[in-house]
Amino acid sequence: MKIKKRWDVFFIVNGKRRSLTIEPHWTLLEVLRDHLGLTGAKKGCDRAECGSCTVLLEREPVYACQVLAVQARGQRITTIEGLERNGKLHPIQQSFVDHDGVQCGFCTPGFIMTANAFLERTRRPSPDQVKQALSGNICRCSAYAKIIESVLAASRRGKRTRA
Amino acid sequence: MHPFRYAEPQSVAEACRFLKRQGPSALPIAGGTDLLNEIKEGIAKPEFILNLKRLPSLAQLREKDGALRIGAMVSLSQLAGYPILRRNFPILSEALSTLATPQIRAVGTVAGNLCQRPRCFYYRHPLLLCAKKGGRTCFALDGVNRYHAILQNEPCPMVHPSDLAPVLIALDAQVVLAGAKDKRLLPLEEFFLLPTQDITRETVLTPGEILIEVQVPKPKAGTRGTYLKFRERGTGDFAVVSAACSGRVLRGTVVEMRLVLGGVAPIPFRARKAEEMLLGQKPRKDLLAEAAQAVLSEATPLPGNRYKIRAAQTLMVRAMQAVLK
Amino acid sequence: MPRSLAVVGKSLTRLGAAEKVTGRLQYTGDLKLPGMLHGKILRSPHPHARIVSIDTSAAEAMPGVVAVITPKDIPPNRRLQSDLAVLDWTVRFVGDEVAAVAAVREDIAEAALERIRVEYEILPALFDPLEAMKPDAFPIHPGGNLAGKPIVLERGSVEAGFAQSQHIFEGTYTTQVHCAAGMEPRAALARWEGDSLTIWKSSRGVHMVDRPALAQGLGIPAEQVRVICPAMGGGFGSKDETRMGTLCALLARKCGKPVRLEYTREEEFIAGRSRHPSITHLKVGISRSGEITAIHARTIMSKGAYMSSGNAVIRRCGQGSLYLYRTPNAKYEGTLVYTNLPVAGSYRALGAPQGQFALEVHMDKIAEALSLDPLEFRRRHHVQPEGQPGERQTPPGELVSDQPVEGGIPFSSNRLSECLRLGAKAIGWQRRWHSPNSSPGHQKRGLGMAMGLYRGGLAHKAGAEVEVHPDGSVEIRVGTIDVGEGAFTTLLQIGAEALGIEPSRVSILGGDTATTPEAPVTSGSSTTFSMGTAVKEAATTLREKILDRVCAHMGTSRESVSWNKGAIQITRPTKKKVSWKEAVALLSPEERRVRVEIRPGSTEFVINSFAAHFAEVEVDTETGKVTVVKYVAAHDSGRIVNPVAAQNQVEGGVIQMLGFALTEELLTDLKTGVTLNGNFLEHKVPVIVDLPPLKTIFVNAPDPAGPFGAKALGEPPSIPVAPAISNAIYNAIGIRFQDLPITPDKILDKLRLQERD
């Protein structure tokens, strides 16, 4: 059994293969922010309690701060940076803009990633279902009402483009 | 985080051997949702972390003759999404929907949920060397103890934080523990330790032993179950008080009932007194209230948590009502 | 009749939204500079202690550690009281700064902290303000434990007022410590170039707070300090000062490299700035005919270990008692007391939520004692547009205080009666209000309400600069920042409206001491009012210049010239149209830029915003759980500049303060002084699944003093929430909660006592 201090790994991040050498105590969040230049996922608490670091790991929303990067090696990761296509906003992103689902913006990437995964699995959700799906994300500006509106509006658009 | 070295065992036996050999300097990791918090807070400082999550033998989730066999590394979201769960084990389905948040359920595991450490703020604080961590004082007994235990609460008033534990005990689950050389099967109820038995740990796992499977027997036809979780916010919070009830009524009489409480004791608390009082009886409203009161007659509340008596009584009655009507 | 406006009053898409939804917006913690190091702070494990010795040799010897600073590195010229002192030899709360490390990696800096050896001499610690204020209590600061000077403000004579009263009602009300807990833990990135410092920082007061503080703390002239706030991830007032900026700069100076210092979430809770907890004693006199003859409020606030913005907070706490109800005699006494606890500072609406919680629960009690419906009592007694009775004290021609004590000065506008009427209607008050504790069953519902008032702009000077470029684009520059409330969008709309051009031609820049004019902090809801006034004036001045130039060029007079949809129409001598770009081309380079500095306020009126909130709750009397079933917030904030953003502000403020009312408390163990729940799991901020149905109503009547009729909106929504909830709970179960937060354990404990009696 190999017990290593350093691991040569790769991740598929937003469709691209990214290789690097990591240390086992690094979280996925640290790798994304400090080593891959993807600062969209935020370090709001580093304790898996606030959701600002939410990214998709094999299409499921996870707290990147609480996933050891080495445990996630070889897997597919989607971050907020991966939603835009050729400078065009993803329908969910556009919806948050149109419905003012954003105040200070710090929690926004986390909410959008969670909502993205949810809307891929659920058509025509009720407001309660939206709340449950987003229950792992905190917004202290408390823009919740407009966040729910934004997600419902995006669901009504019917587009479930896969990022 | 403090740096550590990391290894991935190729088999359960290899994992157990390594853990036994290294002792407390090595810790197993599953989803990491509890362990990584402890490391970040500085209350766990392992030299080695052993990843159990890539062991295929531990990730199986299957049904055999109506009984559920849940591999230790099955994620909570995987279990929640299991097709037959809502129909055959509705109480488990209910519990999973209240557990933590979607992002935690995506990586957290069943074993991790059962083996998680307590959430007492004093225990979790790096500056306070409490009795559970090997110190001499329990800070909670005369400190902020609003969320602590009202039963069996000396010398340590922790409450076991798991939602699955009371539910699985109510379902009569058993667990398989594997060591370097052998395995053992025991009722989940016997998996947990009281602080009076050993204040420094919460389970019977010996050095080098890991939990590898949870077995849930097929409930008898007509069994109903519910899990009620009282908490201050609608998500994310651990239970202030919870009640898992599973039972069967035949021709108006209770023929089977299990009632297990969370948030009131250092272990999932089996409300035996209530079970005994209800067995063979008609589930009348006043009997339910009497049974709940009897269970809590032994409560020894702390200055900050007397309210839990009323809250626990309420949840017991409501859970029994839902299941036994 | 307000003329209809082209841009103000429209829900323009929030500026910067696209950057936020794509993750492109960079907050301080996202910024990187070449060679950047990471800073970490060592914090005291003791609530009160003297540092006897510090040995940093082991830490400094670690590979990757570049520098360590301790109190030894701080020059002796510092002023303790002003909070600019960093790394003092005495630590005054668990979490106080002791030393700081800079290393090539964050985890190395963290590990280095453990290698710093500190020897402490433990001193007596005080956690109870009532104990700490006793004359023989151990001093936390030289000079004793009263922080600053107690405030005493009086109108008329409460002694005389009580002598005239038939009934006197007294009560004591307490509120807890809770935290702003913005999603972004604060951070700073400092870089020196020679003796000049540039620091990026999540701060809402780059000009007025950070720059002078840094200059003083570092012993350099302010001109050598440049502060930039790139973006703010939620401040709610609390990110206006801490000492971390100075620490970061000191580390960078010692290392000779840029240093980025980011708070952890726990540090944000315990070493950020929390809301001052309070103990308020209220005494109100009612005459035989039911008039309020006197209101006397006394508040004691625990300051925590350092002063911070305590003076502003304690002053605000009294405003409701002095001004919300009509009475000739009102007195407020406010005292701040040092304690060995985390530092309290500014947090949305400062001390007003505390003071007006006490006031509005107390008045609710009085209404009941007088057999009046709570709404009727407010209708009869709230302050009217003419202001308080009495004589104006402020000399004529001088700016009137927005937090007055004196009477005899009318409000610029006061639509509180409409807030009451519209809010009551929306919740169905007349139809549905019942006497307390009259629902059968275990789930009991009740209705409650509360009013609130809050001043508008600050009297500090505010500056704005408007510049039009030859291509016709316009840039507005302001010293404040957008903390997420949409201030920039609002100011842009005001600027575009004043210039008479399309908003798409206008951009706005803020929060940089080098490129933007001096401004007050984004606080006191000052942005719309004071910054808005400055922007409007600058833009209007520019527009006038353009019109003058066009007239001169076309040889016509001002009567023959009018502005129409971004172009200038000339009627005489010939009908002609001059485009915006053509008009702009007539200006000289100096004329294209207008800078304005104003002292916002009025010499004639008190400018305040008003609100009335209505809540319906359901209390589960078997578990103590409170569910907010419906909530209505009615606001008079003058003309609403951007309706959607305004609604978002109100909703956000209400939800935040539902936490203050029901679930949030920062808990410190009173034996060890250790703060136990500096995290999002245990400091329970409201979550999305608990969102109640929430209706926001704006009276939307333009105010004569505000820019395009606007008044403050940021903070007023925070004020009436807790009392409305407490009053609703009273209506539901007949139990009065005069202590926050109203958690299930408190409800069950009181219900148990109620059953016994």
CSV table of C-alpha atoms in Angstrom, one decimal, chain C residues 389-631:
chain,number,residue,atom,x,y,z
C,389,PRO,CA,-43.6,69.5,20.2
C,390,GLY,CA,-41.2,72.1,21.6
C,391,GLU,CA,-38.8,74.8,20.5
C,392,ARG,CA,-36.2,74.5,17.8
C,393,GLN,CA,-32.8,74.8,19.4
C,394,THR,CA,-30.6,74.6,16.3
C,395,PRO,CA,-29.8,78.2,15.1
C,396,PRO,CA,-31.5,79.1,11.8
C,397,GLY,CA,-29.5,78.4,8.7
C,398,GLU,CA,-27.6,75.6,10.4
C,399,LEU,CA,-28.0,72.0,9.3
C,400,VAL,CA,-30.6,70.2,11.4
C,401,SER,CA,-29.5,67.0,13.0
C,402,ASP,CA,-31.1,63.9,11.6
C,403,GLN,CA,-31.1,62.3,15.0
C,404,PRO,CA,-32.6,65.2,16.9
C,405,VAL,CA,-33.7,65.5,20.4
C,406,GLU,CA,-35.3,69.0,20.1
C,407,GLY,CA,-38.9,69.6,19.0
C,408,GLY,CA,-40.2,72.4,16.8
C,409,ILE,CA,-38.7,71.1,13.5
C,410,PRO,CA,-40.9,69.3,11.0
C,411,PHE,CA,-39.9,66.3,8.9
C,412,SER,CA,-39.1,66.7,5.3
C,413,SER,CA,-41.7,64.0,4.9
C,414,ASN,CA,-43.3,61.5,7.3
C,415,ARG,CA,-45.7,59.0,5.9
C,416,LEU,CA,-45.8,56.7,8.9
C,417,SER,CA,-49.5,56.9,8.9
C,418,GLU,CA,-49.7,55.5,5.4
C,419,CYS,CA,-47.2,52.7,6.3
C,420,LEU,CA,-49.6,51.8,9.2
C,421,ARG,CA,-52.6,51.9,7.0
C,422,LEU,CA,-51.2,50.0,4.0
C,423,GLY,CA,-49.4,47.4,6.1
C,424,ALA,CA,-52.4,46.7,8.3
C,425,LYS,CA,-54.6,46.3,5.3
C,426,ALA,CA,-52.1,43.9,3.6
C,427,ILE,CA,-52.0,41.6,6.6
C,428,GLY,CA,-55.7,41.9,7.3
C,429,TRP,CA,-55.3,43.4,10.7
C,430,GLN,CA,-58.8,44.7,11.2
C,431,ARG,CA,-60.4,41.4,10.3
C,432,ARG,CA,-58.0,39.1,12.0
C,433,TRP,CA,-56.5,40.6,15.1
C,434,HIS,CA,-57.8,38.9,18.2
C,435,SER,CA,-57.2,39.2,21.9
C,436,PRO,CA,-54.0,37.4,23.1
C,437,ASN,CA,-53.9,33.6,23.5
C,438,SER,CA,-57.4,33.0,22.2
C,439,SER,CA,-56.7,30.2,19.7
C,440,PRO,CA,-57.7,26.7,20.7
C,441,GLY,CA,-55.3,23.7,20.2
C,442,HIS,CA,-51.6,23.5,20.5
C,443,GLN,CA,-50.7,25.5,17.3
C,444,LYS,CA,-51.5,29.0,18.2
C,445,ARG,CA,-51.5,32.0,15.8
C,446,GLY,CA,-51.1,35.6,16.5
C,447,LEU,CA,-50.6,39.0,14.9
C,448,GLY,CA,-48.1,41.6,15.9
C,449,MET,CA,-46.7,44.9,14.7
C,450,ALA,CA,-44.1,47.5,15.2
C,451,MET,CA,-43.0,50.8,13.8
C,452,GLY,CA,-39.6,52.2,13.2
C,453,LEU,CA,-37.7,55.3,12.2
C,454,TYR,CA,-34.2,55.9,11.1
C,455,ARG,CA,-32.3,58.9,9.9
C,456,GLY,CA,-31.2,59.4,6.4
C,457,GLY,CA,-27.8,60.8,5.3
C,458,LEU,CA,-24.8,61.6,7.4
C,459,ALA,CA,-23.8,65.2,8.0
C,460,HIS,CA,-20.3,64.3,6.8
C,461,LYS,CA,-19.2,65.7,3.5
C,462,ALA,CA,-19.7,63.6,0.5
C,463,GLY,CA,-18.0,64.0,-2.8
C,464,ALA,CA,-18.8,62.9,-6.3
C,465,GLU,CA,-17.2,63.5,-9.6
C,466,VAL,CA,-18.8,63.3,-13.0
C,467,GLU,CA,-16.7,63.3,-16.2
C,468,VAL,CA,-17.9,63.1,-19.8
C,469,HIS,CA,-15.5,61.8,-22.4
C,470,PRO,CA,-15.3,63.1,-25.9
C,471,ASP,CA,-17.1,59.9,-27.1
C,472,GLY,CA,-20.0,60.9,-25.1
C,473,SER,CA,-19.6,58.3,-22.4
C,474,VAL,CA,-20.0,59.5,-18.8
C,475,GLU,CA,-18.1,58.2,-15.7
C,476,ILE,CA,-19.3,58.9,-12.2
C,477,ARG,CA,-16.8,58.5,-9.5
C,478,VAL,CA,-17.7,58.1,-5.8
C,479,GLY,CA,-15.7,57.2,-2.8
C,480,THR,CA,-18.2,54.7,-1.5
C,481,ILE,CA,-18.7,51.2,-2.6
C,482,ASP,CA,-21.6,49.0,-3.4
C,483,VAL,CA,-21.9,46.5,-0.6
C,484,GLY,CA,-24.4,44.5,-2.5
C,485,GLU,CA,-27.4,46.7,-1.8
C,486,GLY,CA,-27.3,48.0,-5.4
C,487,ALA,CA,-25.9,51.4,-4.4
C,488,PHE,CA,-24.0,51.8,-7.7
C,489,THR,CA,-27.1,51.1,-9.7
C,490,THR,CA,-29.0,53.6,-7.7
C,491,LEU,CA,-26.4,56.3,-8.0
C,492,LEU,CA,-26.0,55.6,-11.7
C,493,GLN,CA,-29.8,56.0,-12.2
C,494,ILE,CA,-29.7,59.3,-10.3
C,495,GLY,CA,-26.8,60.5,-12.4
C,496,ALA,CA,-28.4,59.5,-15.7
C,497,GLU,CA,-31.6,61.1,-14.7
C,498,ALA,CA,-29.9,64.4,-13.8
C,499,LEU,CA,-28.0,64.4,-17.0
C,500,GLY,CA,-31.0,63.5,-19.1
C,501,ILE,CA,-29.3,60.7,-20.9
C,502,GLU,CA,-29.6,57.0,-21.3
C,503,PRO,CA,-28.2,54.9,-18.4
C,504,SER,CA,-26.3,52.8,-21.0
C,505,ARG,CA,-24.0,55.7,-21.6
C,506,VAL,CA,-23.0,56.0,-17.9
C,507,SER,CA,-20.6,54.0,-15.8
C,508,ILE,CA,-19.7,54.3,-12.2
C,509,LEU,CA,-16.5,53.8,-10.3
C,510,GLY,CA,-16.0,53.7,-6.6
C,511,GLY,CA,-14.1,52.7,-3.5
C,512,ASP,CA,-10.6,53.7,-4.5
C,513,THR,CA,-8.9,56.5,-2.5
C,514,ALA,CA,-6.6,57.3,-5.4
C,515,THR,CA,-9.2,57.8,-8.1
C,516,THR,CA,-12.4,58.6,-6.3
C,517,PRO,CA,-13.4,61.6,-4.2
C,518,GLU,CA,-13.7,61.5,-0.5
C,519,ALA,CA,-16.8,60.0,0.9
C,520,PRO,CA,-18.4,58.8,4.1
C,521,VAL,CA,-18.6,55.2,4.9
C,522,THR,CA,-21.4,53.2,3.2
C,523,SER,CA,-23.4,53.3,6.3
C,524,GLY,CA,-26.2,55.0,8.1
C,525,SER,CA,-28.1,54.4,4.9
C,526,SER,CA,-26.2,57.4,3.6
C,527,THR,CA,-25.5,56.2,0.2
C,528,THR,CA,-28.8,57.0,-1.5
C,529,PHE,CA,-29.2,60.3,0.4
C,530,SER,CA,-25.8,61.9,0.7
C,531,MET,CA,-24.0,60.3,-2.2
C,532,GLY,CA,-27.1,60.5,-4.3
C,533,THR,CA,-27.3,64.3,-3.6
C,534,ALA,CA,-23.7,64.7,-4.5
C,535,VAL,CA,-24.0,62.8,-7.7
C,536,LYS,CA,-27.2,64.7,-8.6
C,537,GLU,CA,-25.5,68.0,-8.0
C,538,ALA,CA,-22.4,67.1,-10.0
C,539,ALA,CA,-24.4,65.8,-12.9
C,540,THR,CA,-26.8,68.7,-12.8
C,541,THR,CA,-23.8,71.1,-12.8
C,542,LEU,CA,-22.3,69.4,-15.8
C,543,ARG,CA,-25.6,69.4,-17.7
C,544,GLU,CA,-26.0,73.2,-17.0
C,545,LYS,CA,-22.5,73.8,-18.4
C,546,ILE,CA,-23.3,71.9,-21.5
C,547,LEU,CA,-26.5,73.9,-22.0
C,548,ASP,CA,-24.6,77.1,-21.5
C,549,ARG,CA,-22.0,76.1,-24.0
C,550,VAL,CA,-24.6,75.2,-26.6
C,551,CYS,CA,-26.4,78.4,-26.1
C,552,ALA,CA,-23.2,80.4,-26.5
C,553,HIS,CA,-22.2,78.4,-29.6
C,554,MET,CA,-25.7,78.7,-31.2
C,555,GLY,CA,-26.1,82.3,-30.2
C,556,THR,CA,-29.4,81.7,-28.5
C,557,SER,CA,-30.8,82.1,-25.0
C,558,ARG,CA,-31.6,79.5,-22.4
C,559,GLU,CA,-35.4,79.9,-22.9
C,560,SER,CA,-35.0,78.6,-26.5
C,561,VAL,CA,-33.2,75.5,-25.5
C,562,SER,CA,-34.5,72.3,-24.0
C,563,TRP,CA,-33.3,68.8,-23.4
C,564,ASN,CA,-35.1,66.0,-25.1
C,565,LYS,CA,-34.2,62.3,-24.9
C,566,GLY,CA,-30.4,62.9,-24.7
C,567,ALA,CA,-30.3,65.5,-27.3
C,568,ILE,CA,-30.7,69.3,-27.2
C,569,GLN,CA,-33.6,71.0,-29.0
C,570,ILE,CA,-33.2,74.6,-30.1
C,571,THR,CA,-36.2,76.6,-31.1
C,572,ARG,CA,-34.8,80.0,-31.9
C,573,PRO,CA,-33.4,81.5,-34.0
C,574,THR,CA,-33.9,78.3,-36.0
C,575,LYS,CA,-35.1,74.9,-35.1
C,576,LYS,CA,-32.1,72.7,-34.6
C,577,LYS,CA,-31.1,69.6,-32.8
C,578,VAL,CA,-27.7,69.1,-31.2
C,579,SER,CA,-26.7,65.6,-30.3
C,580,TRP,CA,-25.2,64.7,-27.0
C,581,LYS,CA,-21.8,64.1,-28.6
C,582,GLU,CA,-21.9,67.3,-30.5
C,583,ALA,CA,-22.8,69.2,-27.3
C,584,VAL,CA,-20.0,67.5,-25.4
C,585,ALA,CA,-17.5,68.4,-28.0
C,586,LEU,CA,-18.1,72.0,-27.2
C,587,LEU,CA,-16.6,71.6,-23.7
C,588,SER,CA,-13.0,72.2,-22.9
C,589,PRO,CA,-11.2,69.3,-21.2
C,590,GLU,CA,-11.4,71.0,-17.8
C,591,GLU,CA,-15.1,71.7,-18.3
C,592,ARG,CA,-15.8,68.0,-19.0
C,593,ARG,CA,-15.1,67.1,-15.4
C,594,VAL,CA,-17.2,68.4,-12.4
C,595,ARG,CA,-16.4,67.6,-8.9
C,596,VAL,CA,-18.7,68.4,-6.1
C,597,GLU,CA,-18.4,68.2,-2.3
C,598,ILE,CA,-21.5,68.7,-0.3
C,599,ARG,CA,-22.6,68.6,3.3
C,600,PRO,CA,-25.9,66.6,2.9
C,601,GLY,CA,-28.8,67.5,5.1
C,602,SER,CA,-31.3,70.2,5.6
C,603,THR,CA,-31.5,73.5,7.5
C,604,GLU,CA,-35.3,73.2,7.7
C,605,PHE,CA,-36.2,69.7,8.2
C,606,VAL,CA,-35.5,66.5,10.0
C,607,ILE,CA,-34.9,63.8,7.3
C,608,ASN,CA,-35.9,60.4,8.5
C,609,SER,CA,-37.3,57.2,6.9
C,610,PHE,CA,-40.2,55.3,8.5
C,611,ALA,CA,-41.5,51.8,8.5
C,612,ALA,CA,-44.3,49.7,9.9
C,613,HIS,CA,-44.0,45.9,10.0
C,614,PHE,CA,-46.7,43.4,10.6
C,615,ALA,CA,-46.2,39.7,11.4
C,616,GLU,CA,-48.3,36.6,11.8
C,617,VAL,CA,-46.7,33.8,13.6
C,618,GLU,CA,-47.7,30.3,14.6
C,619,VAL,CA,-46.4,28.9,17.9
C,620,ASP,CA,-46.2,25.2,18.5
C,621,THR,CA,-46.8,25.2,22.2
C,622,GLU,CA,-45.6,21.6,22.6
C,623,THR,CA,-42.2,22.2,21.1
C,624,GLY,CA,-41.7,26.0,21.3
C,625,LYS,CA,-41.2,26.3,17.6
C,626,VAL,CA,-42.2,29.6,16.0
C,627,THR,CA,-43.1,29.7,12.3
C,628,VAL,CA,-43.6,33.0,10.6
C,629,VAL,CA,-46.7,32.5,8.6
C,630,LYS,CA,-46.9,35.9,6.9
C,631,TYR,CA,-44.9,39.1,7.0
